[in-house]
């Protein structure tokens, strides 16, 4: 899947993983933190609000400037690099949505 990460893509992923540990509501109790990983570099960033505080869900607004490829008229982040994927941080490790869903299903 070589598409840019957008708000619409995040919504579709949330629908696809609804009811599983692949969404924040399904894994928060197990201390999973919404995050993004640039698969080209391995850099992982927790999801953040515009002011830099941790976000309770996946948001594009707090991602590193160099990941952003499209901004709106109000400077809002509309899309980030195709190599960025949504997932979670847990105990210092990045989990894709699939991996998080599987980890939660095992517990």
Short mmCIF file of N, CA and C in Angstrom, two decimals:
data_model
loop_
_atom_site.label_atom_id
_atom_site.label_comp_id
_atom_site.label_asym_id
_atom_site.label_seq_id
_atom_site.Cartn_x
_atom_site.Cartn_y
_atom_site.Cartn_z
N UNK A 1 0.85 -1.17 0.00
CA UNK A 1 0.00 0.00 0.00
C UNK A 1 0.90 1.23 0.00
N UNK A 2 0.93 1.92 -1.10
CA UNK A 2 1.85 3.05 -1.26
C UNK A 2 1.07 4.36 -1.34
N UNK A 3 0.19 4.59 -0.37
CA UNK A 3 -0.61 5.80 -0.36
C UNK A 3 -0.17 6.69 0.80
N UNK A 4 -0.35 7.98 0.60
CA UNK A 4 -0.01 8.91 1.68
C UNK A 4 -0.94 8.71 2.87
N UNK A 5 -0.40 8.94 4.05
CA UNK A 5 -1.20 8.89 5.26
C UNK A 5 -1.99 10.18 5.35
N UNK A 6 -3.31 10.06 5.42
CA UNK A 6 -4.21 11.20 5.50
C UNK A 6 -5.22 10.96 6.61
N UNK A 7 -5.99 11.98 6.93
CA UNK A 7 -7.06 11.82 7.90
C UNK A 7 -8.07 10.78 7.44
N UNK A 8 -8.37 10.78 6.16
CA UNK A 8 -9.32 9.79 5.62
C UNK A 8 -8.78 8.38 5.75
N UNK A 9 -7.51 8.20 5.49
CA UNK A 9 -6.91 6.87 5.65
C UNK A 9 -6.97 6.42 7.11
N UNK A 10 -6.70 7.34 8.04
CA UNK A 10 -6.80 6.99 9.46
C UNK A 10 -8.23 6.56 9.81
N UNK A 11 -9.23 7.26 9.30
CA UNK A 11 -10.63 6.90 9.56
C UNK A 11 -10.94 5.50 9.02
N UNK A 12 -10.46 5.21 7.81
CA UNK A 12 -10.70 3.89 7.21
C UNK A 12 -10.02 2.78 8.01
N UNK A 13 -8.80 3.05 8.47
CA UNK A 13 -8.10 2.06 9.29
C UNK A 13 -8.85 1.83 10.60
N UNK A 14 -9.35 2.90 11.21
CA UNK A 14 -10.10 2.76 12.46
C UNK A 14 -11.35 1.91 12.25
N UNK A 15 -12.02 2.09 11.14
CA UNK A 15 -13.19 1.26 10.83
C UNK A 15 -12.78 -0.20 10.62
N UNK A 16 -11.71 -0.40 9.88
CA UNK A 16 -11.26 -1.76 9.58
C UNK A 16 -10.83 -2.51 10.85
N UNK A 17 -10.24 -1.80 11.81
CA UNK A 17 -9.75 -2.44 13.03
C UNK A 17 -10.69 -2.26 14.22
N UNK A 18 -11.86 -1.68 13.97
CA UNK A 18 -12.82 -1.46 15.05
C UNK A 18 -13.11 -2.74 15.82
N UNK A 19 -13.20 -2.60 17.15
CA UNK A 19 -13.48 -3.75 17.99
C UNK A 19 -12.27 -4.63 18.28
N UNK A 20 -11.09 -4.19 17.86
CA UNK A 20 -9.86 -4.96 18.10
C UNK A 20 -8.83 -4.09 18.82
N UNK A 21 -7.71 -4.67 19.12
CA UNK A 21 -6.59 -3.94 19.71
C UNK A 21 -5.84 -3.11 18.69
N UNK A 22 -6.33 -3.03 17.47
CA UNK A 22 -5.71 -2.22 16.43
C UNK A 22 -6.18 -0.78 16.43
N UNK A 23 -7.02 -0.43 17.41
CA UNK A 23 -7.45 0.96 17.61
C UNK A 23 -7.18 1.36 19.05
N UNK A 24 -7.04 2.65 19.27
CA UNK A 24 -6.69 3.15 20.61
C UNK A 24 -7.66 2.68 21.68
N UNK A 25 -8.96 2.72 21.40
CA UNK A 25 -9.93 2.30 22.39
C UNK A 25 -9.84 0.82 22.73
N UNK A 26 -9.28 0.03 21.85
CA UNK A 26 -9.16 -1.40 22.08
C UNK A 26 -7.89 -1.83 22.78
N UNK A 27 -6.94 -0.89 22.95
CA UNK A 27 -5.68 -1.30 23.57
C UNK A 27 -5.17 -0.32 24.63
N UNK A 28 -5.88 0.76 24.86
CA UNK A 28 -5.45 1.78 25.83
C UNK A 28 -5.24 1.19 27.22
N UNK A 29 -6.13 0.31 27.64
CA UNK A 29 -6.03 -0.29 28.98
C UNK A 29 -4.76 -1.13 29.13
N UNK A 30 -4.18 -1.56 28.02
CA UNK A 30 -2.94 -2.35 28.05
C UNK A 30 -1.71 -1.45 27.84
N UNK A 31 -1.90 -0.14 27.97
CA UNK A 31 -0.81 0.85 27.90
C UNK A 31 -0.18 0.99 26.52
N UNK A 32 -0.96 0.78 25.47
CA UNK A 32 -0.48 1.06 24.12
C UNK A 32 -0.70 2.55 23.85
N UNK A 33 0.26 3.19 23.21
CA UNK A 33 0.21 4.62 22.92
C UNK A 33 0.14 4.82 21.42
N UNK A 34 -0.83 5.60 20.91
CA UNK A 34 -0.90 5.84 19.47
C UNK A 34 0.40 6.47 18.97
N UNK A 35 0.90 5.96 17.86
CA UNK A 35 2.18 6.43 17.33
C UNK A 35 2.22 6.21 15.82
N UNK A 36 3.25 6.77 15.22
CA UNK A 36 3.49 6.61 13.78
C UNK A 36 4.94 6.19 13.59
N UNK A 37 5.20 5.42 12.54
CA UNK A 37 6.55 5.01 12.20
C UNK A 37 6.81 5.33 10.73
N UNK A 38 7.96 5.96 10.48
CA UNK A 38 8.40 6.14 9.09
C UNK A 38 9.19 4.90 8.76
N UNK A 39 8.62 4.03 7.96
CA UNK A 39 9.24 2.75 7.66
C UNK A 39 10.53 2.89 6.84
N UNK A 40 10.72 4.04 6.22
CA UNK A 40 11.95 4.27 5.45
C UNK A 40 13.15 4.52 6.37
N UNK A 41 12.90 5.11 7.53
CA UNK A 41 13.99 5.47 8.43
C UNK A 41 13.94 4.72 9.76
N UNK A 42 12.79 4.16 10.10
CA UNK A 42 12.61 3.51 11.39
C UNK A 42 12.26 4.48 12.51
N UNK A 43 12.16 5.75 12.19
CA UNK A 43 11.84 6.76 13.22
C UNK A 43 10.39 6.59 13.66
N UNK A 44 10.19 6.56 14.97
CA UNK A 44 8.87 6.42 15.56
C UNK A 44 8.55 7.68 16.36
N UNK A 45 7.34 8.17 16.19
CA UNK A 45 6.88 9.36 16.91
C UNK A 45 5.51 9.09 17.52
N UNK A 46 5.36 9.36 18.82
CA UNK A 46 4.03 9.23 19.40
C UNK A 46 3.10 10.28 18.80
N UNK A 47 1.83 9.97 18.76
CA UNK A 47 0.85 10.92 18.26
C UNK A 47 0.74 12.07 19.25
N UNK A 48 0.71 13.29 18.75
CA UNK A 48 0.66 14.47 19.60
C UNK A 48 -0.39 15.45 19.13
N UNK A 49 -0.87 16.25 20.09
CA UNK A 49 -1.74 17.37 19.77
C UNK A 49 -0.87 18.48 19.20
N UNK A 50 -1.48 19.53 18.69
CA UNK A 50 -0.74 20.64 18.10
C UNK A 50 0.23 21.28 19.08
N UNK A 51 -0.10 21.26 20.38
CA UNK A 51 0.78 21.88 21.38
C UNK A 51 1.88 20.95 21.86
N UNK A 52 1.96 19.74 21.29
CA UNK A 52 3.02 18.80 21.64
C UNK A 52 2.68 17.80 22.72
N UNK A 53 1.54 17.95 23.36
CA UNK A 53 1.16 16.99 24.40
C UNK A 53 0.68 15.68 23.76
N UNK A 54 0.82 14.56 24.45
CA UNK A 54 0.39 13.27 23.89
C UNK A 54 -1.08 13.28 23.51
N UNK A 55 -1.39 12.70 22.37
CA UNK A 55 -2.78 12.61 21.89
C UNK A 55 -3.35 11.24 22.24
N UNK A 56 -4.64 11.18 22.54
CA UNK A 56 -5.26 9.89 22.88
C UNK A 56 -5.59 9.04 21.66
N UNK A 57 -5.34 9.56 20.46
CA UNK A 57 -5.64 8.86 19.21
C UNK A 57 -4.64 9.31 18.16
N UNK A 58 -4.70 8.71 17.00
CA UNK A 58 -3.80 9.08 15.91
C UNK A 58 -4.22 10.41 15.30
N UNK A 59 -3.30 11.38 15.33
CA UNK A 59 -3.51 12.69 14.73
C UNK A 59 -2.29 13.05 13.91
N UNK A 60 -2.50 13.64 12.76
CA UNK A 60 -1.39 14.05 11.89
C UNK A 60 -0.76 15.36 12.33
N UNK A 61 -1.48 16.17 13.08
CA UNK A 61 -1.07 17.52 13.41
C UNK A 61 0.29 17.61 14.10
N UNK A 62 0.65 16.67 14.93
CA UNK A 62 1.89 16.76 15.70
C UNK A 62 3.08 16.04 15.10
N UNK A 63 2.97 15.59 13.86
CA UNK A 63 4.07 14.84 13.24
C UNK A 63 5.20 15.77 12.81
N UNK A 64 6.41 15.22 12.71
CA UNK A 64 7.57 16.04 12.31
C UNK A 64 7.34 16.74 10.97
N UNK A 65 7.80 17.95 10.88
CA UNK A 65 7.64 18.78 9.69
C UNK A 65 8.14 18.07 8.43
N UNK A 66 9.26 17.34 8.56
CA UNK A 66 9.83 16.70 7.37
C UNK A 66 8.99 15.52 6.87
N UNK A 67 8.03 15.06 7.64
CA UNK A 67 7.13 14.00 7.19
C UNK A 67 5.95 14.56 6.39
N UNK A 68 5.64 15.82 6.58
CA UNK A 68 4.46 16.44 5.97
C UNK A 68 4.71 16.71 4.49
N UNK A 69 3.76 16.28 3.64
CA UNK A 69 3.87 16.53 2.21
C UNK A 69 2.78 17.47 1.69
N UNK A 70 1.66 17.57 2.42
CA UNK A 70 0.57 18.45 2.00
C UNK A 70 -0.04 19.15 3.20
N UNK A 71 -0.20 20.47 3.06
CA UNK A 71 -0.87 21.28 4.08
C UNK A 71 -2.05 22.00 3.45
N UNK A 72 -3.05 22.28 4.27
CA UNK A 72 -4.22 23.01 3.81
C UNK A 72 -4.00 24.50 3.87
N UNK A 73 -5.02 25.25 3.48
CA UNK A 73 -4.95 26.71 3.48
C UNK A 73 -4.68 27.28 4.87
N UNK A 74 -5.16 26.60 5.90
CA UNK A 74 -4.94 27.04 7.27
C UNK A 74 -3.70 26.42 7.89
N UNK A 75 -2.83 25.87 7.07
CA UNK A 75 -1.57 25.24 7.47
C UNK A 75 -1.77 23.89 8.19
N UNK A 76 -3.00 23.36 8.16
CA UNK A 76 -3.24 22.06 8.79
C UNK A 76 -2.59 20.95 7.96
N UNK A 77 -2.17 19.90 8.63
CA UNK A 77 -1.54 18.77 7.95
C UNK A 77 -2.63 17.95 7.27
N UNK A 78 -2.51 17.79 5.96
CA UNK A 78 -3.48 17.00 5.20
C UNK A 78 -2.93 15.63 4.82
N UNK A 79 -1.62 15.53 4.62
CA UNK A 79 -1.02 14.25 4.23
C UNK A 79 0.44 14.22 4.61
N UNK A 80 0.90 13.01 4.94
CA UNK A 80 2.32 12.80 5.24
C UNK A 80 2.87 11.73 4.31
N UNK A 81 4.15 11.52 4.36
CA UNK A 81 4.86 10.60 3.46
C UNK A 81 4.19 9.23 3.35
N UNK A 82 4.33 8.61 2.20
CA UNK A 82 3.76 7.28 1.97
C UNK A 82 4.40 6.22 2.85
N UNK A 83 5.58 6.49 3.37
CA UNK A 83 6.29 5.50 4.19
C UNK A 83 5.86 5.54 5.66
N UNK A 84 4.98 6.46 6.01
CA UNK A 84 4.52 6.59 7.41
C UNK A 84 3.30 5.71 7.62
N UNK A 85 3.36 4.90 8.69
CA UNK A 85 2.24 4.04 9.06
C UNK A 85 1.80 4.34 10.48
N UNK A 86 0.51 4.16 10.72
CA UNK A 86 -0.04 4.33 12.06
C UNK A 86 0.11 3.02 12.83
N UNK A 87 0.39 3.15 14.11
CA UNK A 87 0.51 1.98 14.97
C UNK A 87 0.54 2.44 16.41
N UNK A 88 1.30 1.72 17.23
CA UNK A 88 1.32 2.00 18.66
C UNK A 88 2.68 1.74 19.26
N UNK A 89 2.98 2.47 20.30
CA UNK A 89 4.16 2.20 21.12
C UNK A 89 3.71 1.44 22.36
N UNK A 90 4.48 0.41 22.70
CA UNK A 90 4.20 -0.36 23.92
C UNK A 90 5.54 -0.89 24.43
N UNK A 91 5.86 -0.52 25.66
CA UNK A 91 7.11 -0.95 26.29
C UNK A 91 8.31 -0.62 25.40
N UNK A 92 8.27 0.55 24.75
CA UNK A 92 9.38 1.01 23.94
C UNK A 92 9.48 0.43 22.55
N UNK A 93 8.53 -0.41 22.16
CA UNK A 93 8.54 -1.04 20.84
C UNK A 93 7.36 -0.54 20.01
N UNK A 94 7.56 -0.40 18.70
CA UNK A 94 6.49 -0.01 17.80
C UNK A 94 5.74 -1.25 17.33
N UNK A 95 4.41 -1.17 17.38
CA UNK A 95 3.53 -2.22 16.90
C UNK A 95 2.67 -1.65 15.77
N UNK A 96 2.57 -2.36 14.66
CA UNK A 96 1.62 -1.97 13.64
C UNK A 96 0.22 -2.22 14.19
N UNK A 97 -0.78 -1.77 13.49
CA UNK A 97 -2.15 -2.04 13.94
C UNK A 97 -2.40 -3.55 14.00
N UNK A 98 -1.93 -4.28 13.00
CA UNK A 98 -2.09 -5.74 13.01
C UNK A 98 -1.42 -6.36 14.22
N UNK A 99 -0.19 -5.96 14.49
CA UNK A 99 0.56 -6.51 15.62
C UNK A 99 -0.11 -6.18 16.95
N UNK A 100 -0.62 -4.96 17.07
CA UNK A 100 -1.31 -4.58 18.31
C UNK A 100 -2.59 -5.39 18.48
N UNK A 101 -3.33 -5.56 17.41
CA UNK A 101 -4.57 -6.35 17.48
C UNK A 101 -4.26 -7.78 17.91
N UNK A 102 -3.20 -8.36 17.35
CA UNK A 102 -2.83 -9.73 17.70
C UNK A 102 -2.37 -9.80 19.16
N UNK A 103 -1.58 -8.83 19.61
CA UNK A 103 -1.09 -8.84 20.99
C UNK A 103 -2.24 -8.75 21.98
N UNK A 104 -3.22 -7.92 21.70
CA UNK A 104 -4.38 -7.78 22.59
C UNK A 104 -5.22 -9.04 22.56
N UNK A 105 -5.38 -9.64 21.39
CA UNK A 105 -6.17 -10.88 21.28
C UNK A 105 -5.57 -12.02 22.08
N UNK A 106 -4.26 -12.01 22.27
CA UNK A 106 -3.59 -13.07 23.01
C UNK A 106 -3.75 -12.93 24.52
N UNK A 107 -4.18 -11.75 24.97
CA UNK A 107 -4.32 -11.53 26.42
C UNK A 107 -5.72 -11.61 26.89
#
